[in-house]
Each structure stands twice: as structure tokens, then as C-alpha cells.
Short mmCIF file of C-alpha atoms in Angstrom, two decimals:
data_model
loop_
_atom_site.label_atom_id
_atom_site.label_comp_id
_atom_site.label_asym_id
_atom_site.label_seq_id
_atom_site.Cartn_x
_atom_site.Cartn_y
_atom_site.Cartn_z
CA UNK F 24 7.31 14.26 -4.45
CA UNK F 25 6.06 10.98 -5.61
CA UNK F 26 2.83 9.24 -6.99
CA UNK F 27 1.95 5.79 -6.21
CA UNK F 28 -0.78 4.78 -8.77
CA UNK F 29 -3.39 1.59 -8.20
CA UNK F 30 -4.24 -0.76 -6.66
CA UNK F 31 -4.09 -2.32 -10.34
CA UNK F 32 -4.98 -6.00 -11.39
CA UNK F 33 -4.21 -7.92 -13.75
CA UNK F 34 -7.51 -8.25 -15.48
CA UNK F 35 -10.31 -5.96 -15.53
CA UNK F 36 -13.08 -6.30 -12.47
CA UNK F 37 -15.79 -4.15 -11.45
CA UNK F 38 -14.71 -4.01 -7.72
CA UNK F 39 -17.57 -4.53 -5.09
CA UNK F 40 -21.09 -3.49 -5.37
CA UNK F 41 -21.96 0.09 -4.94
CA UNK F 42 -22.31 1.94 -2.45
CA UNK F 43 -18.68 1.31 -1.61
CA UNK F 44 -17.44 4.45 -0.50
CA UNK F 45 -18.45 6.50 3.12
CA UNK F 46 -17.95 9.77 3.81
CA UNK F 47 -17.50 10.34 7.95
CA UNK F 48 -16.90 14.13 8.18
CA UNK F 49 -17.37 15.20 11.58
CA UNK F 50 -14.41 12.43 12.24
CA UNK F 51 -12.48 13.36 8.85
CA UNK F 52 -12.77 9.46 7.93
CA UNK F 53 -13.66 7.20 5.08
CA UNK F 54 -14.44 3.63 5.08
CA UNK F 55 -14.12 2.21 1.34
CA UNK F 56 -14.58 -1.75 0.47
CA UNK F 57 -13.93 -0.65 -3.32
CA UNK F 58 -12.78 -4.03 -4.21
CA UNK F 59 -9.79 -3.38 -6.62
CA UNK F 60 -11.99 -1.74 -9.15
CA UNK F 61 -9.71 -1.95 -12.05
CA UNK F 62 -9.81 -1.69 -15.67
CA UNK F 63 -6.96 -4.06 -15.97
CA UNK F 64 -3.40 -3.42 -16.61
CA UNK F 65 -3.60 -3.18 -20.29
CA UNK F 66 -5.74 -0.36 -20.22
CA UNK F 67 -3.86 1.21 -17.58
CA UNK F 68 -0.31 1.24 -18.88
CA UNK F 69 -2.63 2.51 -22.09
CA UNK F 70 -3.72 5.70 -20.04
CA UNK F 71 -0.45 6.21 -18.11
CA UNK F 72 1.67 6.13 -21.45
CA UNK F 73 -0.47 8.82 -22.81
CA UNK F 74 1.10 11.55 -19.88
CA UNK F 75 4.53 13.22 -19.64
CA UNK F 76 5.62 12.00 -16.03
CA UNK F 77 8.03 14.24 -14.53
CA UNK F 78 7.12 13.03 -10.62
CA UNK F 79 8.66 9.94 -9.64
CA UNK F 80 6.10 6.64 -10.19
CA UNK F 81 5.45 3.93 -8.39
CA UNK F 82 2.80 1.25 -9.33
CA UNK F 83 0.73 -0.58 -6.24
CA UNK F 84 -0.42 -4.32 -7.70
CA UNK F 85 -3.05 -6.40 -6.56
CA UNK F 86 -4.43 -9.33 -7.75
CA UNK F 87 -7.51 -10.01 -9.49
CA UNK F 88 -10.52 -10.86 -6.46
CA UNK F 89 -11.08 -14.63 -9.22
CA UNK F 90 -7.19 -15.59 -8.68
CA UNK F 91 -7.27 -16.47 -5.01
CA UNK F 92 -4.28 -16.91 -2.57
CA UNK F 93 -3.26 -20.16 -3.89
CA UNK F 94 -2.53 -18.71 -7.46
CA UNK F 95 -1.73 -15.20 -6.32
CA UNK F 96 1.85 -15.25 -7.30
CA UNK F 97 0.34 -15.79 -10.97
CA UNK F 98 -1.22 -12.13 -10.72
CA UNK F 99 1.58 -10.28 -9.07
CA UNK F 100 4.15 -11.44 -11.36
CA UNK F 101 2.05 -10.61 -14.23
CA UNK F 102 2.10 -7.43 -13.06
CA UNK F 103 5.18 -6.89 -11.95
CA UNK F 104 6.51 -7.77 -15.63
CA UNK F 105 3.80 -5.51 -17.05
CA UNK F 106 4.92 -2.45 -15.19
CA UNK F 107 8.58 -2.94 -14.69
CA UNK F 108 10.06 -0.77 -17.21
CA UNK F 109 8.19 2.13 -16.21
CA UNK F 110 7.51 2.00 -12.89
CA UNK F 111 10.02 3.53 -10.59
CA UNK F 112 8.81 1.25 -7.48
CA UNK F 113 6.09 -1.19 -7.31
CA UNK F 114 4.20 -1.84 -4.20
CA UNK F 115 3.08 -5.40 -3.72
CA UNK F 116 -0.74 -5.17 -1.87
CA UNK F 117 -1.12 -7.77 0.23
CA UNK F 118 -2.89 -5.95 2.82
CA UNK F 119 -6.08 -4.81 1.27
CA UNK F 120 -9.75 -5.66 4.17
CA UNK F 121 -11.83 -6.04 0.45
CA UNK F 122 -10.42 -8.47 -1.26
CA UNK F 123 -11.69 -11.55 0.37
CA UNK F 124 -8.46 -13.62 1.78
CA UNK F 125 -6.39 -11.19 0.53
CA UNK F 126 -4.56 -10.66 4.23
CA UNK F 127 -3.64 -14.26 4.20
CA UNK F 128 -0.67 -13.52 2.26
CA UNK F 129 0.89 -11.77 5.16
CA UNK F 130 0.88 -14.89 7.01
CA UNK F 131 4.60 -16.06 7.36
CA UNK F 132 5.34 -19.06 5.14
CA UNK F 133 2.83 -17.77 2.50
CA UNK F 134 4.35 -14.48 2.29
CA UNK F 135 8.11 -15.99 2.24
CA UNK F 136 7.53 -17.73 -0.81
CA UNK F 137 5.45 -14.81 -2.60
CA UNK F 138 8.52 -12.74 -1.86
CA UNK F 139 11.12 -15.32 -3.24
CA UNK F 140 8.99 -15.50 -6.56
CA UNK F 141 9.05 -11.82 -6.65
CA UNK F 142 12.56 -11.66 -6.15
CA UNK F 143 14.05 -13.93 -8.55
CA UNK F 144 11.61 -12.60 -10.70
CA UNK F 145 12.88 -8.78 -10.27
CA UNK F 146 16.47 -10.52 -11.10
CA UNK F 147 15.50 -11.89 -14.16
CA UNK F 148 13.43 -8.36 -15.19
CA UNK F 149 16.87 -6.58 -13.91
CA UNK F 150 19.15 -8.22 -16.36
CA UNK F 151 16.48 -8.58 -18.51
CA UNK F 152 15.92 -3.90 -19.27
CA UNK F 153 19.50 -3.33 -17.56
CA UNK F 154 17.12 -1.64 -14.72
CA UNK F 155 16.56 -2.42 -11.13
CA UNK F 156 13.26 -1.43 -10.27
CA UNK F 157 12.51 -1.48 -6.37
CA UNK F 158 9.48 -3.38 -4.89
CA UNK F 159 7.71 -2.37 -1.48
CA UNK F 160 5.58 -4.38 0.31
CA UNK F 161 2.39 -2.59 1.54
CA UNK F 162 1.22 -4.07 5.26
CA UNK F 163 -2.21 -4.05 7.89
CA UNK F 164 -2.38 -1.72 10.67
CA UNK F 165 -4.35 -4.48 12.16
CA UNK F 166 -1.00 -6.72 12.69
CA UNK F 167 0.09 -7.96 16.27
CA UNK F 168 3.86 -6.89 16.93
CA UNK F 169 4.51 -10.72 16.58
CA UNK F 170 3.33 -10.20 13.11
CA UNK F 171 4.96 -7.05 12.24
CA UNK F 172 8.21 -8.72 13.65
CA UNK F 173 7.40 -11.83 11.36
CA UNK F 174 7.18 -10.04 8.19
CA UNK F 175 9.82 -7.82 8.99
CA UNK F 176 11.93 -10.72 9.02
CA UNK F 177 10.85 -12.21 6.22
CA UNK F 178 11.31 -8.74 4.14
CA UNK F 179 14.82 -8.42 5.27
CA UNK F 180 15.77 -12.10 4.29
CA UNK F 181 14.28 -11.68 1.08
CA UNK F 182 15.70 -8.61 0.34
CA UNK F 183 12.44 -6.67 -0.21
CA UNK F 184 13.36 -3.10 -1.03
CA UNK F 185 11.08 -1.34 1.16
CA UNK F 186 7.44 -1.26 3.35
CA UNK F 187 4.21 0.80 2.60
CA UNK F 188 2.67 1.04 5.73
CA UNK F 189 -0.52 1.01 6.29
CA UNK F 190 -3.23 0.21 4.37
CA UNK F 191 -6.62 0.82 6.30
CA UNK F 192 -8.24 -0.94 8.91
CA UNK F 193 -11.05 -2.75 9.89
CA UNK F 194 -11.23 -1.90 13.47
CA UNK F 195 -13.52 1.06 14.55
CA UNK F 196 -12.52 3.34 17.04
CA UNK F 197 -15.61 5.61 16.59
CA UNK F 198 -19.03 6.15 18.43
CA UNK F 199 -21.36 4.44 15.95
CA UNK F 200 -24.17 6.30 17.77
CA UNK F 201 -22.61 9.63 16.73
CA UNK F 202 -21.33 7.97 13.66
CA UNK F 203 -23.95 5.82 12.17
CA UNK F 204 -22.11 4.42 9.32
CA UNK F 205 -19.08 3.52 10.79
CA UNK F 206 -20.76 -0.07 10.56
CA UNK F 207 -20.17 -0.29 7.07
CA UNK F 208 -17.81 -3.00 5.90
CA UNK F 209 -14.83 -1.98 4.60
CA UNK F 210 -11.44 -0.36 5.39
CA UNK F 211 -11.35 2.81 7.65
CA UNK F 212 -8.99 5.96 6.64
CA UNK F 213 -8.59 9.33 8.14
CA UNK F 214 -7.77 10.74 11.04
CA UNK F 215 -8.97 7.66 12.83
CA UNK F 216 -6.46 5.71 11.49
CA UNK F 217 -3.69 8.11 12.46
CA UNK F 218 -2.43 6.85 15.74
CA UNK F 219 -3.18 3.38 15.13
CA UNK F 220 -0.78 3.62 11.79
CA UNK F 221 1.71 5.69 13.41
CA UNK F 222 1.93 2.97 16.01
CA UNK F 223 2.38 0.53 13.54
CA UNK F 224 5.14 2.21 11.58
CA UNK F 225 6.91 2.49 14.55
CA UNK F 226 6.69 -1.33 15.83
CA UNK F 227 7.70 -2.22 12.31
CA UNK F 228 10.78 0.43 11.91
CA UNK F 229 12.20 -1.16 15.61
CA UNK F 230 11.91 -4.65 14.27
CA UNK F 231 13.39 -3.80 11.19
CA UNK F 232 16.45 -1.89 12.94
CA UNK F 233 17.03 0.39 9.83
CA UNK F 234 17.67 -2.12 7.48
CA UNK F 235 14.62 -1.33 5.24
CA UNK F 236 12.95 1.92 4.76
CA UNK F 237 9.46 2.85 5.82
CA UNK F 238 6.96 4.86 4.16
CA UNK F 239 4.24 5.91 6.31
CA UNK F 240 0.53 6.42 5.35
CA UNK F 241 -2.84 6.82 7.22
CA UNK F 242 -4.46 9.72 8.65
CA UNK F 243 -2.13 12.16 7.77
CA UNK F 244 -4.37 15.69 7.95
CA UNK F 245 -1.70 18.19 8.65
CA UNK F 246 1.99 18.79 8.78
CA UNK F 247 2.05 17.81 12.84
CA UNK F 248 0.74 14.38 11.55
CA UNK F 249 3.74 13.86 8.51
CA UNK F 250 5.88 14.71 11.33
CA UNK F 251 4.73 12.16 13.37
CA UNK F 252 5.42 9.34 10.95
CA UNK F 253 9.23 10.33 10.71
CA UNK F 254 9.10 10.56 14.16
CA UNK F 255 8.11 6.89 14.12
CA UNK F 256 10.56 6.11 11.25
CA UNK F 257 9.52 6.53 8.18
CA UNK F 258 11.56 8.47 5.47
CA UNK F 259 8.81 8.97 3.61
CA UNK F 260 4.87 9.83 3.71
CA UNK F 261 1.68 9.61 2.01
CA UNK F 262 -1.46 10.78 1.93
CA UNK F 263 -4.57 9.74 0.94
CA UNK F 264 -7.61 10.54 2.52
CA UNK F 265 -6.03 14.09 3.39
CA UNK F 266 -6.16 15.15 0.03
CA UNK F 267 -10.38 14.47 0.72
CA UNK F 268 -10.79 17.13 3.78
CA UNK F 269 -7.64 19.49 2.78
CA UNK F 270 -6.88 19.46 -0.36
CA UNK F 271 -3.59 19.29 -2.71
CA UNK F 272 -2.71 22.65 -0.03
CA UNK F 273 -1.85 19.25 2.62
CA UNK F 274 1.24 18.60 0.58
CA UNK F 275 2.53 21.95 0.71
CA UNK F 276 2.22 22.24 4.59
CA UNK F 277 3.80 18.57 5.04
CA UNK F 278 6.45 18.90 3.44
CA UNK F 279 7.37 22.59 5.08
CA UNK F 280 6.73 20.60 8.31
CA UNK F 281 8.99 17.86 7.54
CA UNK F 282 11.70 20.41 6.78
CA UNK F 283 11.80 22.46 9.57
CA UNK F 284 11.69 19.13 11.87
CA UNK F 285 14.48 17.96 9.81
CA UNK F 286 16.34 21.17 10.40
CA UNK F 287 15.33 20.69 14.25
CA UNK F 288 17.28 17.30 15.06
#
């Protein structure tokens, strides 16, 4: 198994206002706008260095809500240096509903010269701790397939290591008369999310024609629904939200699901 630890910034911010966080249960959902709450990456490589990690790490980065799309590089390489060493992967966030502009950055020619900082940055930091450390690039569910098909292209020609997808969305496929707060701002998870993720992992594994791996994340609830994101294409999972409305016992019952469909094909 793995652990995939942030969103982290830069520099510490409070995130948004409170409340920030919705519990849907009858529709085993969340909608969070937590903002990047963060106490900064000093503080956090503080706390992490102060565990024995025997699971495999990867570090998600964000930047700080102040920076802005125009000096976002600034942030992610900061953190990308900060965490390099230790991290096993880092996951780029670019895809984030509550950081205001945030989704910009998967726009084509913004995105294509984020990634070529990144890159020769990564280069450098390789040669640099005789270490290559992988970065992932974590996408929307709310992408057209011309934009799935854009940034897949741009990931391959950059030579971006591998895709998170999704983050949440901002679409609501829910009753809000059964469901009052499902008008909350913010990013939806749970089993609402499931198909429309599943969808998108799939668009995005046929555009990149297994030249990049896929990990595959939203509504995941049981072992049927890890199956269904290999099924799609991913060669890995995770879960989020699942761990909410079943519990660390979710990871157990994936994984044994994974296997025997593994053993099936």
C-alpha cells in the first residue's frame, strides 16, 4: 500500500472559512471547499520526520491560495525541492474546485510550461541527491475528453511520470430536495463521484495509450468499485472518502478484490 499525504503549501494558510466540510450520508458523499488548510511545509516535513515510514510516501503540493496562477510555478517548485528527498512521488494539484483559479493551470499552454519547470527542475534535484523521485499530476473529473486528450498530451511530451485522477467535482448529480446541502460550494466526493471518475480515468487511460500510468480515485466504497477503476485503467487506487462510511476494513476488501480480478484475466 501507499500514502499520499497533503495537499501541502508552501506557507502556512488557514484554508476557507468554516463550515467547510458536509456530511451527505444517505448518498455516502462529502462536499469539502477546505481551501488547502496547511500549516506550511516547514512544519510538515517537521511532523513527518518525527515517524518511522515503512509504507511507501508520496507528497500532493499545492500552492499557497496568495501566489496566484501567474507565480504558481514559484510555489510548486518550492515544494517540490522541499520534499524531494523524502518523498517517494509527489503529486502536483492543479485540480483542486477551492482554490480560486486554481483549475486554470490545466489549461494547455499554462500547464506545458508548469510541467517543463517541473521537469528540468526534477533533473537538477536528480543529479543533485543521486535520486529520481517521480511526479504525478493530479486532474478534474469535470474535464471535456478534448481536455483530457490535451493534457494527456502534454504529460506524455513532458515526460510527467504519472496521473492522479480525480480530484472532486463541482457538478451535482443529487436531488437537492432530498439532499439539502448538496448546494454547498465546494468539491463533491463519494459514491457520487464514482461513475463520473471512473469515466474519466478511462477517457484519459485511451488517450494516453499506456504510455503513463493511472491512479484512480473517487467514490471508491467497496471492492466492486477498486475493480472498476482497473477496469478503466488504472494500476493503482485510492480512497478517500471510503475510509469516512467504511472504515480502514475498505482497504482490506479492495485489495482482495483487485486480486482475485487480477487472477480472473
Amino acid at each position: 500500500g501507499f500514502l499520499e499525504l497533503g495537499t501541502v503549501t508552501p506557507l502556512p494558510q488557514a484554508g476557507n472559512p468554516r463550515p467547510r466540510v458536509f456530511r451527505l450520508s444517505g448518498a455516502q458523499a462529502l462536499i469539502n471547499r477546505m481551501g488547502f488548510n496547511s500549516e506550511g511545509l516547514n512544519q510538515f516535513l517537521t511532523r513527518l520526520g518525527q515517524h518511522q515510514q515503512q509504507a511507501i510516501i508520496g507528497i500532493n503540493l499545492g500552492r499557497n491560495a496568495a501566489t496566484g496562477n501567474q507565480n504558481a510555478w514559484r510555489d510548486y517548485l518550492t515544494g517540490l525541492r522541499a520534499v524531494y528527498r523524502i518523498a517517494d512521488y509527489v503529486t502536483i494539484n492543479i485540480s483542486s474546485p477551492n482554490t480560486e483559479g486554481l483549475r486554470d493551470l490545466q489549461e494547455h499552454d499554462i500547464l506545458d510550461r508548469l510541467l517543463q519547470q517541473l521537469k528540468d527542475e526534477q533533473r537538477r534535484l536528480a543529479d543533485l541527491h543521486s535520486k529520481y523521485t517521480p511526479i504525478a499530476v493530479k486532474i478534474s473529473p469535470d474535464l471535456n475528453t478534448d481536455g483530457i486528450g490535451q493534457i494527456a498530451e502534454v504529460l506524455i511530451r513532458r515526460g510527467i511520470d504519472g496521473i492522479v485522477a480525480t480530484n472532486t467535482t463541482i457538478t451535482r448529480p443529487l436531488d437537492a430536495d432530498v439532499y439539502p446541502q448538496v448546494s454547498q460550494t465546494g468539491g463533491l466526493s463519494g459514491a457520487p463521484l464514482e461513475e463520473l471518475a471512473t469515466e474519466t480515468v478511462a477517457a484519459l487511460c485511451r488517450a494516453l495509450e499506456g504510455k503513463l500510468p493511472v491512479i484512480g480515485v473517487g467514490g471508491i466504497l467497496d471492492g466492486e468499485g477498486a475493480v472498476a477503476k482497473m477496469k478503466a485503467g488504472a494500476g493503482l487506487v485510492q480512497i478517500y472518502s471510503g475510509f469516512i462510511y467504511r472504515g480502514p476494513a475498505l482497504v482490506g476488501e479492495a485489495v482482495d478484490a483487485i486480486a482475485a480480478h487480477q487472477t480472473s484475466v
